[in-house]
Structures are given as structure tokens and as C-alpha cells.
PDB file of C-alpha atoms and ligand atoms in Angstrom:
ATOM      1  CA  UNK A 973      40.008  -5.119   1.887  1.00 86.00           C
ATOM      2  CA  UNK A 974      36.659  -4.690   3.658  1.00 96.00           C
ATOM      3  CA  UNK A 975      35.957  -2.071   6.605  1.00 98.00           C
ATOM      4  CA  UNK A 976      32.878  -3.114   8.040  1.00 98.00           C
ATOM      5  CA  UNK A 977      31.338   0.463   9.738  1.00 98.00           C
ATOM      6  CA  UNK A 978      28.390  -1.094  11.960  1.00 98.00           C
ATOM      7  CA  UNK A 979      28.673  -3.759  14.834  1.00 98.00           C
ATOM      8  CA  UNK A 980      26.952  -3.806  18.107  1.00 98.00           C
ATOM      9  CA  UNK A 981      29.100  -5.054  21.386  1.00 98.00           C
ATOM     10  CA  UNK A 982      27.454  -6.501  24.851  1.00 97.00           C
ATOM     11  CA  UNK A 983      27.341  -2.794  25.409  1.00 96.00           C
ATOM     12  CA  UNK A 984      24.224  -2.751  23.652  1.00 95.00           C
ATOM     13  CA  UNK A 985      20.923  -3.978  25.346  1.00 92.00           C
ATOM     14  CA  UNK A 986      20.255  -6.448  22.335  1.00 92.00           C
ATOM     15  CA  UNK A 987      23.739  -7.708  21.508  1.00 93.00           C
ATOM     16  CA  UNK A 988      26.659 -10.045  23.088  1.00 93.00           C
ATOM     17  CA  UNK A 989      29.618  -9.624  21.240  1.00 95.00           C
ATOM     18  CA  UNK A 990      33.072  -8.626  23.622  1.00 97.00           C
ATOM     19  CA  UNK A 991      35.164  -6.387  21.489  1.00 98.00           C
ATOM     20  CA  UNK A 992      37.948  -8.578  22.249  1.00 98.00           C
ATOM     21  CA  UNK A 993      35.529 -11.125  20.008  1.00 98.00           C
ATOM     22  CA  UNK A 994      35.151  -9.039  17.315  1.00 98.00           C
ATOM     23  CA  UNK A 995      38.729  -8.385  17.239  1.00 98.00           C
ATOM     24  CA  UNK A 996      39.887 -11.810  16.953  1.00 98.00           C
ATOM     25  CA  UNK A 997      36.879 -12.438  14.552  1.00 98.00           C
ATOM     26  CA  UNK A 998      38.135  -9.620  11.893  1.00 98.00           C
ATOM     27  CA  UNK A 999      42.069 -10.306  12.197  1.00 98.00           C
ATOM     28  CA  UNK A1000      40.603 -14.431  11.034  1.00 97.00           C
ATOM     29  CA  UNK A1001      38.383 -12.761   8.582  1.00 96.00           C
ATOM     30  CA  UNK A1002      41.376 -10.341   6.964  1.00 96.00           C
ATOM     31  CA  UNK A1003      39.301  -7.264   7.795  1.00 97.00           C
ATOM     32  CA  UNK A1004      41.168  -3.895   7.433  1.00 97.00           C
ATOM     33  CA  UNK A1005      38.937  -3.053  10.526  1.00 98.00           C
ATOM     34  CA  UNK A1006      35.279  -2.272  12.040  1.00 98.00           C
ATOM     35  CA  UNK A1007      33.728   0.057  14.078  1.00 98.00           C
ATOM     36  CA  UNK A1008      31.978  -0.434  17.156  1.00 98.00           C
ATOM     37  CA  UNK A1009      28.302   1.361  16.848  1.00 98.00           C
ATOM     38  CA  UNK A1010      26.522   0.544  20.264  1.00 97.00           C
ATOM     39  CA  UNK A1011      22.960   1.557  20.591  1.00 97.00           C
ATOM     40  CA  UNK A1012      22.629   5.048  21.641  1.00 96.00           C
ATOM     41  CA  UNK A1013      17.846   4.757  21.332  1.00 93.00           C
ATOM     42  CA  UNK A1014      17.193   8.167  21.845  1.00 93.00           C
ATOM     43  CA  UNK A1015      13.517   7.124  23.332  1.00 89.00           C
ATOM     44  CA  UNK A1016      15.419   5.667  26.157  1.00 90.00           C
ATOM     45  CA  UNK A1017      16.713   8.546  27.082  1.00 91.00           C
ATOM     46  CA  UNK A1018      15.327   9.202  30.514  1.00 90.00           C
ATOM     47  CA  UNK A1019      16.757   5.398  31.526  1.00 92.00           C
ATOM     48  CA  UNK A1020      20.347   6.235  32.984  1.00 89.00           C
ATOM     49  CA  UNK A1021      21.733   3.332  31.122  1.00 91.00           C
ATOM     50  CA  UNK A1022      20.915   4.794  27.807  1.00 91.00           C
ATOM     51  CA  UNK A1023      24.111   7.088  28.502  1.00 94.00           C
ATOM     52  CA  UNK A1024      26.419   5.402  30.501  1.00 95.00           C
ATOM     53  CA  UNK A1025      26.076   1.955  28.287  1.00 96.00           C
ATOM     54  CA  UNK A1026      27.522   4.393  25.555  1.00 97.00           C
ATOM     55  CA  UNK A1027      30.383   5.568  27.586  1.00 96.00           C
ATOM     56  CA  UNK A1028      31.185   2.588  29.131  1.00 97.00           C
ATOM     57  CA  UNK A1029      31.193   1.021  25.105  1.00 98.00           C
ATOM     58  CA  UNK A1030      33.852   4.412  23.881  1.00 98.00           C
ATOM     59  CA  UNK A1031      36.361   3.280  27.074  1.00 98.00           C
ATOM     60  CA  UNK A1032      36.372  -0.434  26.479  1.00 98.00           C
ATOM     61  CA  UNK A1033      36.372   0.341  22.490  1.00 98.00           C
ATOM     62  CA  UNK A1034      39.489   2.709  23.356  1.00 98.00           C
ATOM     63  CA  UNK A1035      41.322  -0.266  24.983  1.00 98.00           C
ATOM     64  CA  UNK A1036      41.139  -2.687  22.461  1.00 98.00           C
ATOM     65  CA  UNK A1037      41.935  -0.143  19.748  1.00 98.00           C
ATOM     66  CA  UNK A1038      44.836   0.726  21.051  1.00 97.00           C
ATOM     67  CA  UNK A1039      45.794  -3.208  21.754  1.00 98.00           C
ATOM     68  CA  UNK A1040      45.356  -3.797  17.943  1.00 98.00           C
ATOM     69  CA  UNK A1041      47.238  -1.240  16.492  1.00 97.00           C
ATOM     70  CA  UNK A1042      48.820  -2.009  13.596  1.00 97.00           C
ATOM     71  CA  UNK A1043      46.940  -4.919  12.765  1.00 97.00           C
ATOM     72  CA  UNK A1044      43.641  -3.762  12.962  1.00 98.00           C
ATOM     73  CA  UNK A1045      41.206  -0.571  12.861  1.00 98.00           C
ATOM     74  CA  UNK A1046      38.823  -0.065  15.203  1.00 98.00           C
ATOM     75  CA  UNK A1047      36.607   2.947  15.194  1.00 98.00           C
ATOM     76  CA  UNK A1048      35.086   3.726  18.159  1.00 98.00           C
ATOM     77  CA  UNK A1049      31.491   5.299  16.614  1.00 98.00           C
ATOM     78  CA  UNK A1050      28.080   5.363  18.330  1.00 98.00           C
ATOM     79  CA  UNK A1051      24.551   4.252  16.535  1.00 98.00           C
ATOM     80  CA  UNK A1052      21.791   7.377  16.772  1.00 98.00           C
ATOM     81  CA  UNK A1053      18.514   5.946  16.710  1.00 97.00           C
ATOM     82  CA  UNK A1054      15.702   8.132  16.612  1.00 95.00           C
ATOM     83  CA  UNK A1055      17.043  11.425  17.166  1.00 97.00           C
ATOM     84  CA  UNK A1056      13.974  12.871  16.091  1.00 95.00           C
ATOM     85  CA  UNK A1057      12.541  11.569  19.490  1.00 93.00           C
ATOM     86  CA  UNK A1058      14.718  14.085  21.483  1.00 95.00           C
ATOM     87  CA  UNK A1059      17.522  15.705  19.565  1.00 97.00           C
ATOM     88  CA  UNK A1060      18.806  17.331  22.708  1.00 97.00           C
ATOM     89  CA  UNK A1061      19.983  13.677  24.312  1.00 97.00           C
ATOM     90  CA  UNK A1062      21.426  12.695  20.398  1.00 98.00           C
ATOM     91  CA  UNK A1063      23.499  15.938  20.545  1.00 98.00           C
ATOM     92  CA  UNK A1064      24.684  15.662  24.237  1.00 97.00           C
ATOM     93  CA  UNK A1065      25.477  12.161  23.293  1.00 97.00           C
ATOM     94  CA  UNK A1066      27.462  12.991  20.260  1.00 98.00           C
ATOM     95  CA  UNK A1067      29.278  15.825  22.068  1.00 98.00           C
ATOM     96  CA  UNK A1068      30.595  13.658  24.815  1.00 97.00           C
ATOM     97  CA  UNK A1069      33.192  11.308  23.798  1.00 98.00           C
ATOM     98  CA  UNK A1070      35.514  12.216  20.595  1.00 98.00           C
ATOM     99  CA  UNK A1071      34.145   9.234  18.778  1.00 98.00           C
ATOM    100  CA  UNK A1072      35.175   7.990  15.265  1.00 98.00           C
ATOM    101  CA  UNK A1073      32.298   7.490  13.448  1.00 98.00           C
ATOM    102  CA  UNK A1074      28.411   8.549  13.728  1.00 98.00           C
ATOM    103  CA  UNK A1075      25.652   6.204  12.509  1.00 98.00           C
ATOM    104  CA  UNK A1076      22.412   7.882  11.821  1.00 98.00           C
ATOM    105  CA  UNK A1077      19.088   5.398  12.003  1.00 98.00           C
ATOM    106  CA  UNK A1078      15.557   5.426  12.663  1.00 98.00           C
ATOM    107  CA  UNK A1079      14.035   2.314  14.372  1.00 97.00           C
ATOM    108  CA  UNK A1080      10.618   3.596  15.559  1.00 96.00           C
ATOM    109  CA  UNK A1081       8.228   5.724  13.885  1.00 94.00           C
ATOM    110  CA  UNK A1082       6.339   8.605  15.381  1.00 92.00           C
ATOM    111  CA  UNK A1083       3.276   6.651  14.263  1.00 94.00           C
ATOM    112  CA  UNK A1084       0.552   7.496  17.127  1.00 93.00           C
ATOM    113  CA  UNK A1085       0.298   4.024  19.820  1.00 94.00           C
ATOM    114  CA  UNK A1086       2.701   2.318  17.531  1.00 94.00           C
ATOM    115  CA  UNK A1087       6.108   4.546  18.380  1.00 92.00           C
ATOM    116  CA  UNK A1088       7.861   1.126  19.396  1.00 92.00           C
ATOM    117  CA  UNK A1089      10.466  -0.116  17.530  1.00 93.00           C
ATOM    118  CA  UNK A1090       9.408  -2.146  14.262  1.00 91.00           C
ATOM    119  CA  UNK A1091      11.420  -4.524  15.592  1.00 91.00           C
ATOM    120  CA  UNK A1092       8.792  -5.565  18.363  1.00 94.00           C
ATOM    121  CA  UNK A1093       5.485  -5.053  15.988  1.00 96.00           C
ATOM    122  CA  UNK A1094       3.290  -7.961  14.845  1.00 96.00           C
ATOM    123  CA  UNK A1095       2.713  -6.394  11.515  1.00 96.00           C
ATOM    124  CA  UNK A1096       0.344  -9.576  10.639  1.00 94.00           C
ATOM    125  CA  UNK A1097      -3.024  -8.358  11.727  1.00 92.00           C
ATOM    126  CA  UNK A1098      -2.241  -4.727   9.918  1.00 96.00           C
ATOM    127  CA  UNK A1099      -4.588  -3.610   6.928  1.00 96.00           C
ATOM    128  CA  UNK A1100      -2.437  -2.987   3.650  1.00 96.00           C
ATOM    129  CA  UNK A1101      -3.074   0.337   4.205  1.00 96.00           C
ATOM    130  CA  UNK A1102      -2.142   0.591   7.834  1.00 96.00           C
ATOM    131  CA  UNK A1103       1.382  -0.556   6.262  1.00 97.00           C
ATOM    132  CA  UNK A1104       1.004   2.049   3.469  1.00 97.00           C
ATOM    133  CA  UNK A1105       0.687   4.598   5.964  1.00 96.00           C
ATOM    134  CA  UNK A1106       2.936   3.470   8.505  1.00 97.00           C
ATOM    135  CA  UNK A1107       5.682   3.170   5.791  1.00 98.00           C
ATOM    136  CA  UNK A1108       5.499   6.493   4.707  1.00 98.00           C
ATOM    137  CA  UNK A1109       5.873   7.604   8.507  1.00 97.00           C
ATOM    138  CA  UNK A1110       8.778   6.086   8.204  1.00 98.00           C
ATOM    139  CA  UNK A1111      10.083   7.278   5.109  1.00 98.00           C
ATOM    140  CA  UNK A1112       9.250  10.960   6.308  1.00 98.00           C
ATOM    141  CA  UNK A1113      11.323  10.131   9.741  1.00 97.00           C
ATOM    142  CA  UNK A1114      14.375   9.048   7.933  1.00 98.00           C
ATOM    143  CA  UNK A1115      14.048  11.801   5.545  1.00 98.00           C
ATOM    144  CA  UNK A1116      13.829  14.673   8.662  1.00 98.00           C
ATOM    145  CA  UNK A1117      16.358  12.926  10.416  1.00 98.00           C
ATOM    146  CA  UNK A1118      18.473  12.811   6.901  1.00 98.00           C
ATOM    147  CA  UNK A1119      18.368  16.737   6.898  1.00 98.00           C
ATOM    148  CA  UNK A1120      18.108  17.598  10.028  1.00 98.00           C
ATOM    149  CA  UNK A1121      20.210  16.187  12.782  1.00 98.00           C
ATOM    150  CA  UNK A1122      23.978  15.118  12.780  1.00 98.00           C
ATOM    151  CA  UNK A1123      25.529  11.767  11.659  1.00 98.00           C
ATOM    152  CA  UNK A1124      28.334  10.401   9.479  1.00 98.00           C
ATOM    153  CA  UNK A1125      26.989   7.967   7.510  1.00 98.00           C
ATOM    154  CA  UNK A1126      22.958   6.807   7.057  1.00 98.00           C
ATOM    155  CA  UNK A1127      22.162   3.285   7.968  1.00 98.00           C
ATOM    156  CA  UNK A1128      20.033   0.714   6.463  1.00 98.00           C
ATOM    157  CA  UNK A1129      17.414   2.300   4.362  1.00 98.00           C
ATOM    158  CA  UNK A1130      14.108   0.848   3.994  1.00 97.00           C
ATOM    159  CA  UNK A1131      14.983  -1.282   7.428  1.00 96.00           C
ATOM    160  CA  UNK A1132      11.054  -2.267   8.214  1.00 96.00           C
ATOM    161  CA  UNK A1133      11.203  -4.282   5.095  1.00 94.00           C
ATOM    162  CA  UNK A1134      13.267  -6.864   7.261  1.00 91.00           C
ATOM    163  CA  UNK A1135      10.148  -6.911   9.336  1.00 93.00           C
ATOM    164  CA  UNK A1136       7.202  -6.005   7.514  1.00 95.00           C
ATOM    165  CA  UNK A1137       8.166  -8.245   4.165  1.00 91.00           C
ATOM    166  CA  UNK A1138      10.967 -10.790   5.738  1.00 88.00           C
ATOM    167  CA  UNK A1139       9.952 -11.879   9.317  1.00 90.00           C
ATOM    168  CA  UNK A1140       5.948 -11.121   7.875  1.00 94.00           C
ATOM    169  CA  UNK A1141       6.089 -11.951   4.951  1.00 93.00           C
ATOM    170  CA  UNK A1142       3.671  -8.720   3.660  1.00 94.00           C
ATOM    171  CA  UNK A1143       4.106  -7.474   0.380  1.00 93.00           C
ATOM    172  CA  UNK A1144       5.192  -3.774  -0.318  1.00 94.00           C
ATOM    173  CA  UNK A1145       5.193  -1.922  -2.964  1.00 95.00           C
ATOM    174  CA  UNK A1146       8.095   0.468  -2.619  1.00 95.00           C
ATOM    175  CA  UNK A1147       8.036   2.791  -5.580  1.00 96.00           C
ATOM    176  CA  UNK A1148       4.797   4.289  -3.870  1.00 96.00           C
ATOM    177  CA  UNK A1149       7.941   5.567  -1.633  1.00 98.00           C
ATOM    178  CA  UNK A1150      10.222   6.376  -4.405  1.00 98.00           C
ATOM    179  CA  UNK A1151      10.124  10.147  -3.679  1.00 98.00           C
ATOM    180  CA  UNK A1152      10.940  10.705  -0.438  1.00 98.00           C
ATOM    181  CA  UNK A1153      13.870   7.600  -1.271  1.00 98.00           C
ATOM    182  CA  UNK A1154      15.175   9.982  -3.933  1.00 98.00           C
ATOM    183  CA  UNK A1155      14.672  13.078  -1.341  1.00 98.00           C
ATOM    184  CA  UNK A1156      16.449  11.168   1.537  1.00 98.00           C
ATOM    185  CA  UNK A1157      19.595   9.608  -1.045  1.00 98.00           C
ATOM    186  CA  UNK A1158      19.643  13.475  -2.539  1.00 98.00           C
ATOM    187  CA  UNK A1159      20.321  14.885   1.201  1.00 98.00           C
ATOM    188  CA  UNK A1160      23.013  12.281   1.670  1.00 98.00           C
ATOM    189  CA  UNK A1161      24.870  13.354  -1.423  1.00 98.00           C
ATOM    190  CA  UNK A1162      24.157  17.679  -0.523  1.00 98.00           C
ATOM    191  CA  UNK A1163      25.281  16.783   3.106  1.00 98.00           C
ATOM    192  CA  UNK A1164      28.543  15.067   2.251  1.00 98.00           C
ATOM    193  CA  UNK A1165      26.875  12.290   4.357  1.00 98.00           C
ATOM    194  CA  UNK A1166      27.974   8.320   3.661  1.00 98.00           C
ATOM    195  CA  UNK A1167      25.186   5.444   2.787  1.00 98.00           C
ATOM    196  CA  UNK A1168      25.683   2.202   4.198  1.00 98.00           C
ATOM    197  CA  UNK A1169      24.829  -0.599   2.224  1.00 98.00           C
ATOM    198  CA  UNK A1170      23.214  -2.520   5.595  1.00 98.00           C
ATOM    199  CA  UNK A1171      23.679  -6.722   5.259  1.00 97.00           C
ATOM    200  CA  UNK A1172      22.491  -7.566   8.387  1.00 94.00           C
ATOM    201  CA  UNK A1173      19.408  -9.496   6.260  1.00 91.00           C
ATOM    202  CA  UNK A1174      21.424 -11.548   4.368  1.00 89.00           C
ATOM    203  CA  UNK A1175      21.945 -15.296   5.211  1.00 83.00           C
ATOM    204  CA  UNK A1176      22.796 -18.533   2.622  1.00 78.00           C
ATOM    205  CA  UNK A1177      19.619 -18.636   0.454  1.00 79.00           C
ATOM    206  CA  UNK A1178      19.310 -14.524   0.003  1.00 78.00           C
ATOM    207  CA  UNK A1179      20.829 -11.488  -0.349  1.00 80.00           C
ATOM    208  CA  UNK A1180      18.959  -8.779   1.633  1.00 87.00           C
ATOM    209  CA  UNK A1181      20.531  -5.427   1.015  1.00 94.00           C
ATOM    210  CA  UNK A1182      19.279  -2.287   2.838  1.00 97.00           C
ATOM    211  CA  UNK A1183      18.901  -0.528   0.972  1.00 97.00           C
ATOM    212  CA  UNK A1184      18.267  -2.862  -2.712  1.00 95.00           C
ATOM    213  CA  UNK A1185      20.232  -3.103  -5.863  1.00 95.00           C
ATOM    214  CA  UNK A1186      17.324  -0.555  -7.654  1.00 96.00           C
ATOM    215  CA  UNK A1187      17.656   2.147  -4.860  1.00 98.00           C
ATOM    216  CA  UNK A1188      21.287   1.948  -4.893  1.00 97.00           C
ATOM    217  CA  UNK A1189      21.245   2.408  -8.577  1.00 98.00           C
ATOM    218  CA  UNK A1190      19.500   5.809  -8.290  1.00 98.00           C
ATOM    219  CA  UNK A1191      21.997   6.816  -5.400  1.00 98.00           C
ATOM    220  CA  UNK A1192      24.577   6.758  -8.219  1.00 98.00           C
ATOM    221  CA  UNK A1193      23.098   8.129 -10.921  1.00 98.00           C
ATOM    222  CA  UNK A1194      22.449  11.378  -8.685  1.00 98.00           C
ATOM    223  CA  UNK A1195      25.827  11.394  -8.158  1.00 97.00           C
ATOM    224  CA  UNK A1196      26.723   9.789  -4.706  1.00 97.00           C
ATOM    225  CA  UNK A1197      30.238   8.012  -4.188  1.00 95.00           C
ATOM    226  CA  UNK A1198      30.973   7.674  -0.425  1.00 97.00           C
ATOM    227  CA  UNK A1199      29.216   4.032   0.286  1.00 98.00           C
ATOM    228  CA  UNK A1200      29.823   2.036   3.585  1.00 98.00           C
ATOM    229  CA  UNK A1201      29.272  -1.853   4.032  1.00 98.00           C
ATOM    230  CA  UNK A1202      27.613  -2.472   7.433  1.00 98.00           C
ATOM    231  CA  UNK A1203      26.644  -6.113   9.032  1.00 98.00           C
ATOM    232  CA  UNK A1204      25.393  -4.563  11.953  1.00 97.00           C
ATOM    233  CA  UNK A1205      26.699  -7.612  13.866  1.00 97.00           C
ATOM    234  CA  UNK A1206      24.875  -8.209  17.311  1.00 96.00           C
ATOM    235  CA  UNK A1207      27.309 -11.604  17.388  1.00 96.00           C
ATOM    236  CA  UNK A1208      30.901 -11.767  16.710  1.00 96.00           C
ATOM    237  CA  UNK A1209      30.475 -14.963  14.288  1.00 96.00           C
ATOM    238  CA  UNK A1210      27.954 -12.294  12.406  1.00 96.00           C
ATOM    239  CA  UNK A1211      30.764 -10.073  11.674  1.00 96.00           C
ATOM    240  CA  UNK A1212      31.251 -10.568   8.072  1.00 96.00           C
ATOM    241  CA  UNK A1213      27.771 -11.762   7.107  1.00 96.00           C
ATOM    242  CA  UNK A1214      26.655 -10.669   3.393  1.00 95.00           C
ATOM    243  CA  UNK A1215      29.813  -8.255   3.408  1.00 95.00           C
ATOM    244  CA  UNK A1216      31.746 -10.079   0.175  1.00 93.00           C
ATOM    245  CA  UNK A1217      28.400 -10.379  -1.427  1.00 92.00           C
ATOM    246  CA  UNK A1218      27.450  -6.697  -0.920  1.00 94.00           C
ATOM    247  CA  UNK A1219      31.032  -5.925  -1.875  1.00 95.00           C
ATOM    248  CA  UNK A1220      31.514  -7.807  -4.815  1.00 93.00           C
ATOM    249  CA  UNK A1221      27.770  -6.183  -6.123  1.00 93.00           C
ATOM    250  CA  UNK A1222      29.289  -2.608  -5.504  1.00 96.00           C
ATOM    251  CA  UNK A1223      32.273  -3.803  -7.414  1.00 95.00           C
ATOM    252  CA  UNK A1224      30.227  -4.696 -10.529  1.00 94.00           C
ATOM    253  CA  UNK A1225      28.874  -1.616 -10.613  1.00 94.00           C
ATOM    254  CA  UNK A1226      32.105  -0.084 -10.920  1.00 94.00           C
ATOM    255  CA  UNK A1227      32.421   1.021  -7.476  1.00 95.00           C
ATOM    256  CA  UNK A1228      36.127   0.095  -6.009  1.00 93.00           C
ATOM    257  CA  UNK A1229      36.268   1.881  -2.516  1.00 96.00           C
ATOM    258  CA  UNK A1230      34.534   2.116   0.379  1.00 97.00           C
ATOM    259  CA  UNK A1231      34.381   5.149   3.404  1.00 98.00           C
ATOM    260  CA  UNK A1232      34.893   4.599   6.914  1.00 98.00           C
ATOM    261  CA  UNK A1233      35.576   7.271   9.218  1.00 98.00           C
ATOM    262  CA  UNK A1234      38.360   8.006  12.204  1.00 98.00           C
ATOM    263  CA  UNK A1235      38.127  11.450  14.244  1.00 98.00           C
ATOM    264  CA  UNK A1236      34.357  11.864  12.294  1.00 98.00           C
ATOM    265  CA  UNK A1237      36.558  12.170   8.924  1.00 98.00           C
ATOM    266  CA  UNK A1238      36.164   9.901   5.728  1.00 98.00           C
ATOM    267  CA  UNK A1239      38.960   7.687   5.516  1.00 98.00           C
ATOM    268  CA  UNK A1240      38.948   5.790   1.683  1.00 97.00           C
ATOM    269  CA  UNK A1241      39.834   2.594   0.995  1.00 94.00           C
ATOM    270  CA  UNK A1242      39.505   0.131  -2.106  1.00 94.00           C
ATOM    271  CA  UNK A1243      37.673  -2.988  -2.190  1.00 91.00           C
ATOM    272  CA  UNK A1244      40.129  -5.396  -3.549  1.00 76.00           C
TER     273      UNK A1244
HETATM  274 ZN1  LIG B2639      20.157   0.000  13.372  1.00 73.28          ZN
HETATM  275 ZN1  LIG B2640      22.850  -1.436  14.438  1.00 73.28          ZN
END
């Protein structure tokens, strides 16, 4: 009994899944449902796309929610990236469409000449350091975003790993970053605010989790209960990637429900 809270559809710039796809895909797959989470990159603001892509993605969502009632549901939610980069355009955003479910994420640092996403960095040529520093940018992004601006549930902590350590294969050492982890998982809990558990970097030989076993840990121990499972499918045949392994690693820690949201409230439901 899986919800899966984060997929992208062709209504995001880097994705090319219909909805009508992802449908099909999750009533296969025995889903109870999944949210649609299109890109809303708040340092695209001033492109007139950045907007209507969004509302264009909440009326087709609408349409094939209400076509799969009863068998499926679909949450119509929105993906903030980088709100810090103009939290006027995230707000007007969030305000304009009654959507389901909010996904808060940072995928660009205000790093000076390298505000990009980390997506599009070569992170080869970097010094250690550069990646020291540019990591705790980062971290300290997430973390103001975290307190400051409006979301449902925080998505895939310690993302630049996928980059900096996966697709570059640069070690990090992430308890330098433990901290402001603990700071940004401790604002989750205050803020009633949900943490995905992000499996997007999963595939056959290794379980990626964003964010890891040892961070997830500590998000317990301080207390936090309201966990998400997120592929943050770009592809419809992506749609359930690493979500049984993620799910059946919360459920040996004793954890046996997941949040999703409709309206912007928590909705509950167990993994079985
Ligand atoms: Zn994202
Ligand atoms: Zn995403």
C-alpha cells in the first residue's frame, strides 16, 4: 500500500511522462496513488512558461483525477525549487491553484558564478574544498528554505550527493554537515512538515536513499513520524523505482505508515 508523493509529468521542462501514463502505470503497479509535482524553478521565474507550465500541469492533473476515482489517488501538488531565489513567485505560485500537496526542494545553490542547478555542474575539476564549501551552501539553503518558506513535505535531502559522489564519483564526508542535517530534520519535526525518503537514485545494483539510512535514523530519534516515499519519476516506467526497497527499510525500522497529502492536509496510510 504505497503512495508515491513525487512524479514529474511532460509538464515539466525535463520530464515526459502523460498523466494518463502514470495512471495506467500505478493501477499495474497496485499503487494506492501518486501525486503529480511538476517543476515550479523559482530562478525561472521571469520565463512565462515557468507559470503557465504549472497551471496547465493542475488542469490536466484535475482531469485525470477525477477519471480515476475510486481506483486511484492522484494529488495534484507542485515541486518548489529554490524559493529562496524569489519567494514572491513561490508564494504567488502556491496561492494560485488549490493544489494537494507542496514539495519543498533546493536544486541550485546561491554559490557566487555557480547558482545553476547541480544538476548541470562538472564537479570533476573542483578542489575538495571547493566541494566542502559548496556543500555547506547547500546545506545552509535547504536549512533557510526548511524554516522559512512554505511547503508540505521536504524533498530529497543531501540531493548533490547524486551528482557530486554518484555521476562524479567524489568522495564526501557528510558528518562535516551533520549540524545543519540535525538543524534542517529538527525544523521538519517543529514545523509539522513531512520528509520524503527520495529514491530517484536507486537502480538494480544500489540503493540510493535521499536522504541515507544514518540520517534517517537521527530523524527518528528526535522524534519525527510523518515520512513520504518519493521516486521523483521523470518517466512513467520510473514510477515505482526503489519504492518497495525504501519501504520495506522504513518497515524494519518499525515504521508502518506513510503521509501523503489532499487539500495540503496529511492523509495516513500503512505500508502493508
Ligand atoms: Zn527535485
Ligand atoms: Zn522532482
Amino acid at each position: 500500500m504505497l503512495f508515491n508523493i513525487h512524479t514529474h509529468s511532460e509538464h515539466s521542462h525535463d520530464a515526459q511522462a502523460k498523466i494518463a501514463e502514470l495512471c495506467e502505470k500505478a493501477l499495474a503497479e497496485g499503487l494506492v496513488g501518486f501525486a503529480v509535482t511538476d517543476h515550479c524553478d523559482c530562478e525561472c521565474a521571469a520565463n512565462p512558461k515557468a507559470f503557465t507550465s504549472l497551471t496547465d500541469s493542475f488542469e490536466d492533473c484535475q482531469k485525470w483525477k477525477a477519471r480515476y476515482q475510486g481506483r486511484l489517488v492522484i494529488a495534484c501538488g507542485v515541486e518548489i525549487g529554490e524559493a529562496l531565489y524569489d519567494p514572491a513567485f513561490a508564494e504567488k505560485v502556491i496561492a494560485s491553484r488549490p493544489w494537494d500537496v507542496v514539495l519543498g526542494s533546493v536544486h541550485a545553490v546561491r554559490v557566487p558564478d555557480w547558482e545553476m542547478p547541480f544538476s548541470l555542474i562538472d564537479f570533476s575539476d573542483f578542489s575538495d574544498d571547493f566541494i566542502r564549501q559548496y556543500l555547506h551552501v547547500y546545506f545552509d539553503d535547504l536549512k533557510e528554505m526548511a524554516k522559512t518558506q512554505d511547503y508540505d513535505v521536504l524533498c530529497h535531502l543531501t540531493v548533490p550527493l547524486r551528482y557530486i559522489c554518484g555521476k562524479f564519483h567524489r568522495t564526501v564526508d557528510l558528518s562535516e554537515y551533520d549540524g545543519k542535517i540535525d538543524e534542517i530534520l529538527k525544523t521538519v519535526i517543529k514545523r509539522h512538515k513531512t520528509l520524503e525518503i527520495n529514491t530517484s537514485g536507486c537502480t538494480a545494483e544500489r540503493s540510493l536513499l535521499m536522504p541515507d539510512e544514518a540520517i534517517l535514523d537521527r530523524y527518528l530519534a528526535f522524534g519525527g513520524n510523518n515520512l513520504s516515499v518519493g521516486s521523483d519519476a521523470h518517466v512513467a516506467n520510473r514510477l515505482t523505482n526503489g519504492l518497495r526497497q525504501a519501504a520495506a527499510m522504513l518497515k524494519r525500522k518499525g515504521i508502518d505508515e506513510l503521509t501523503y497529502y489532499l487539500n495540503r492536509s496529511p492523509v495516513f496510510c500503512s505500508i502493508e
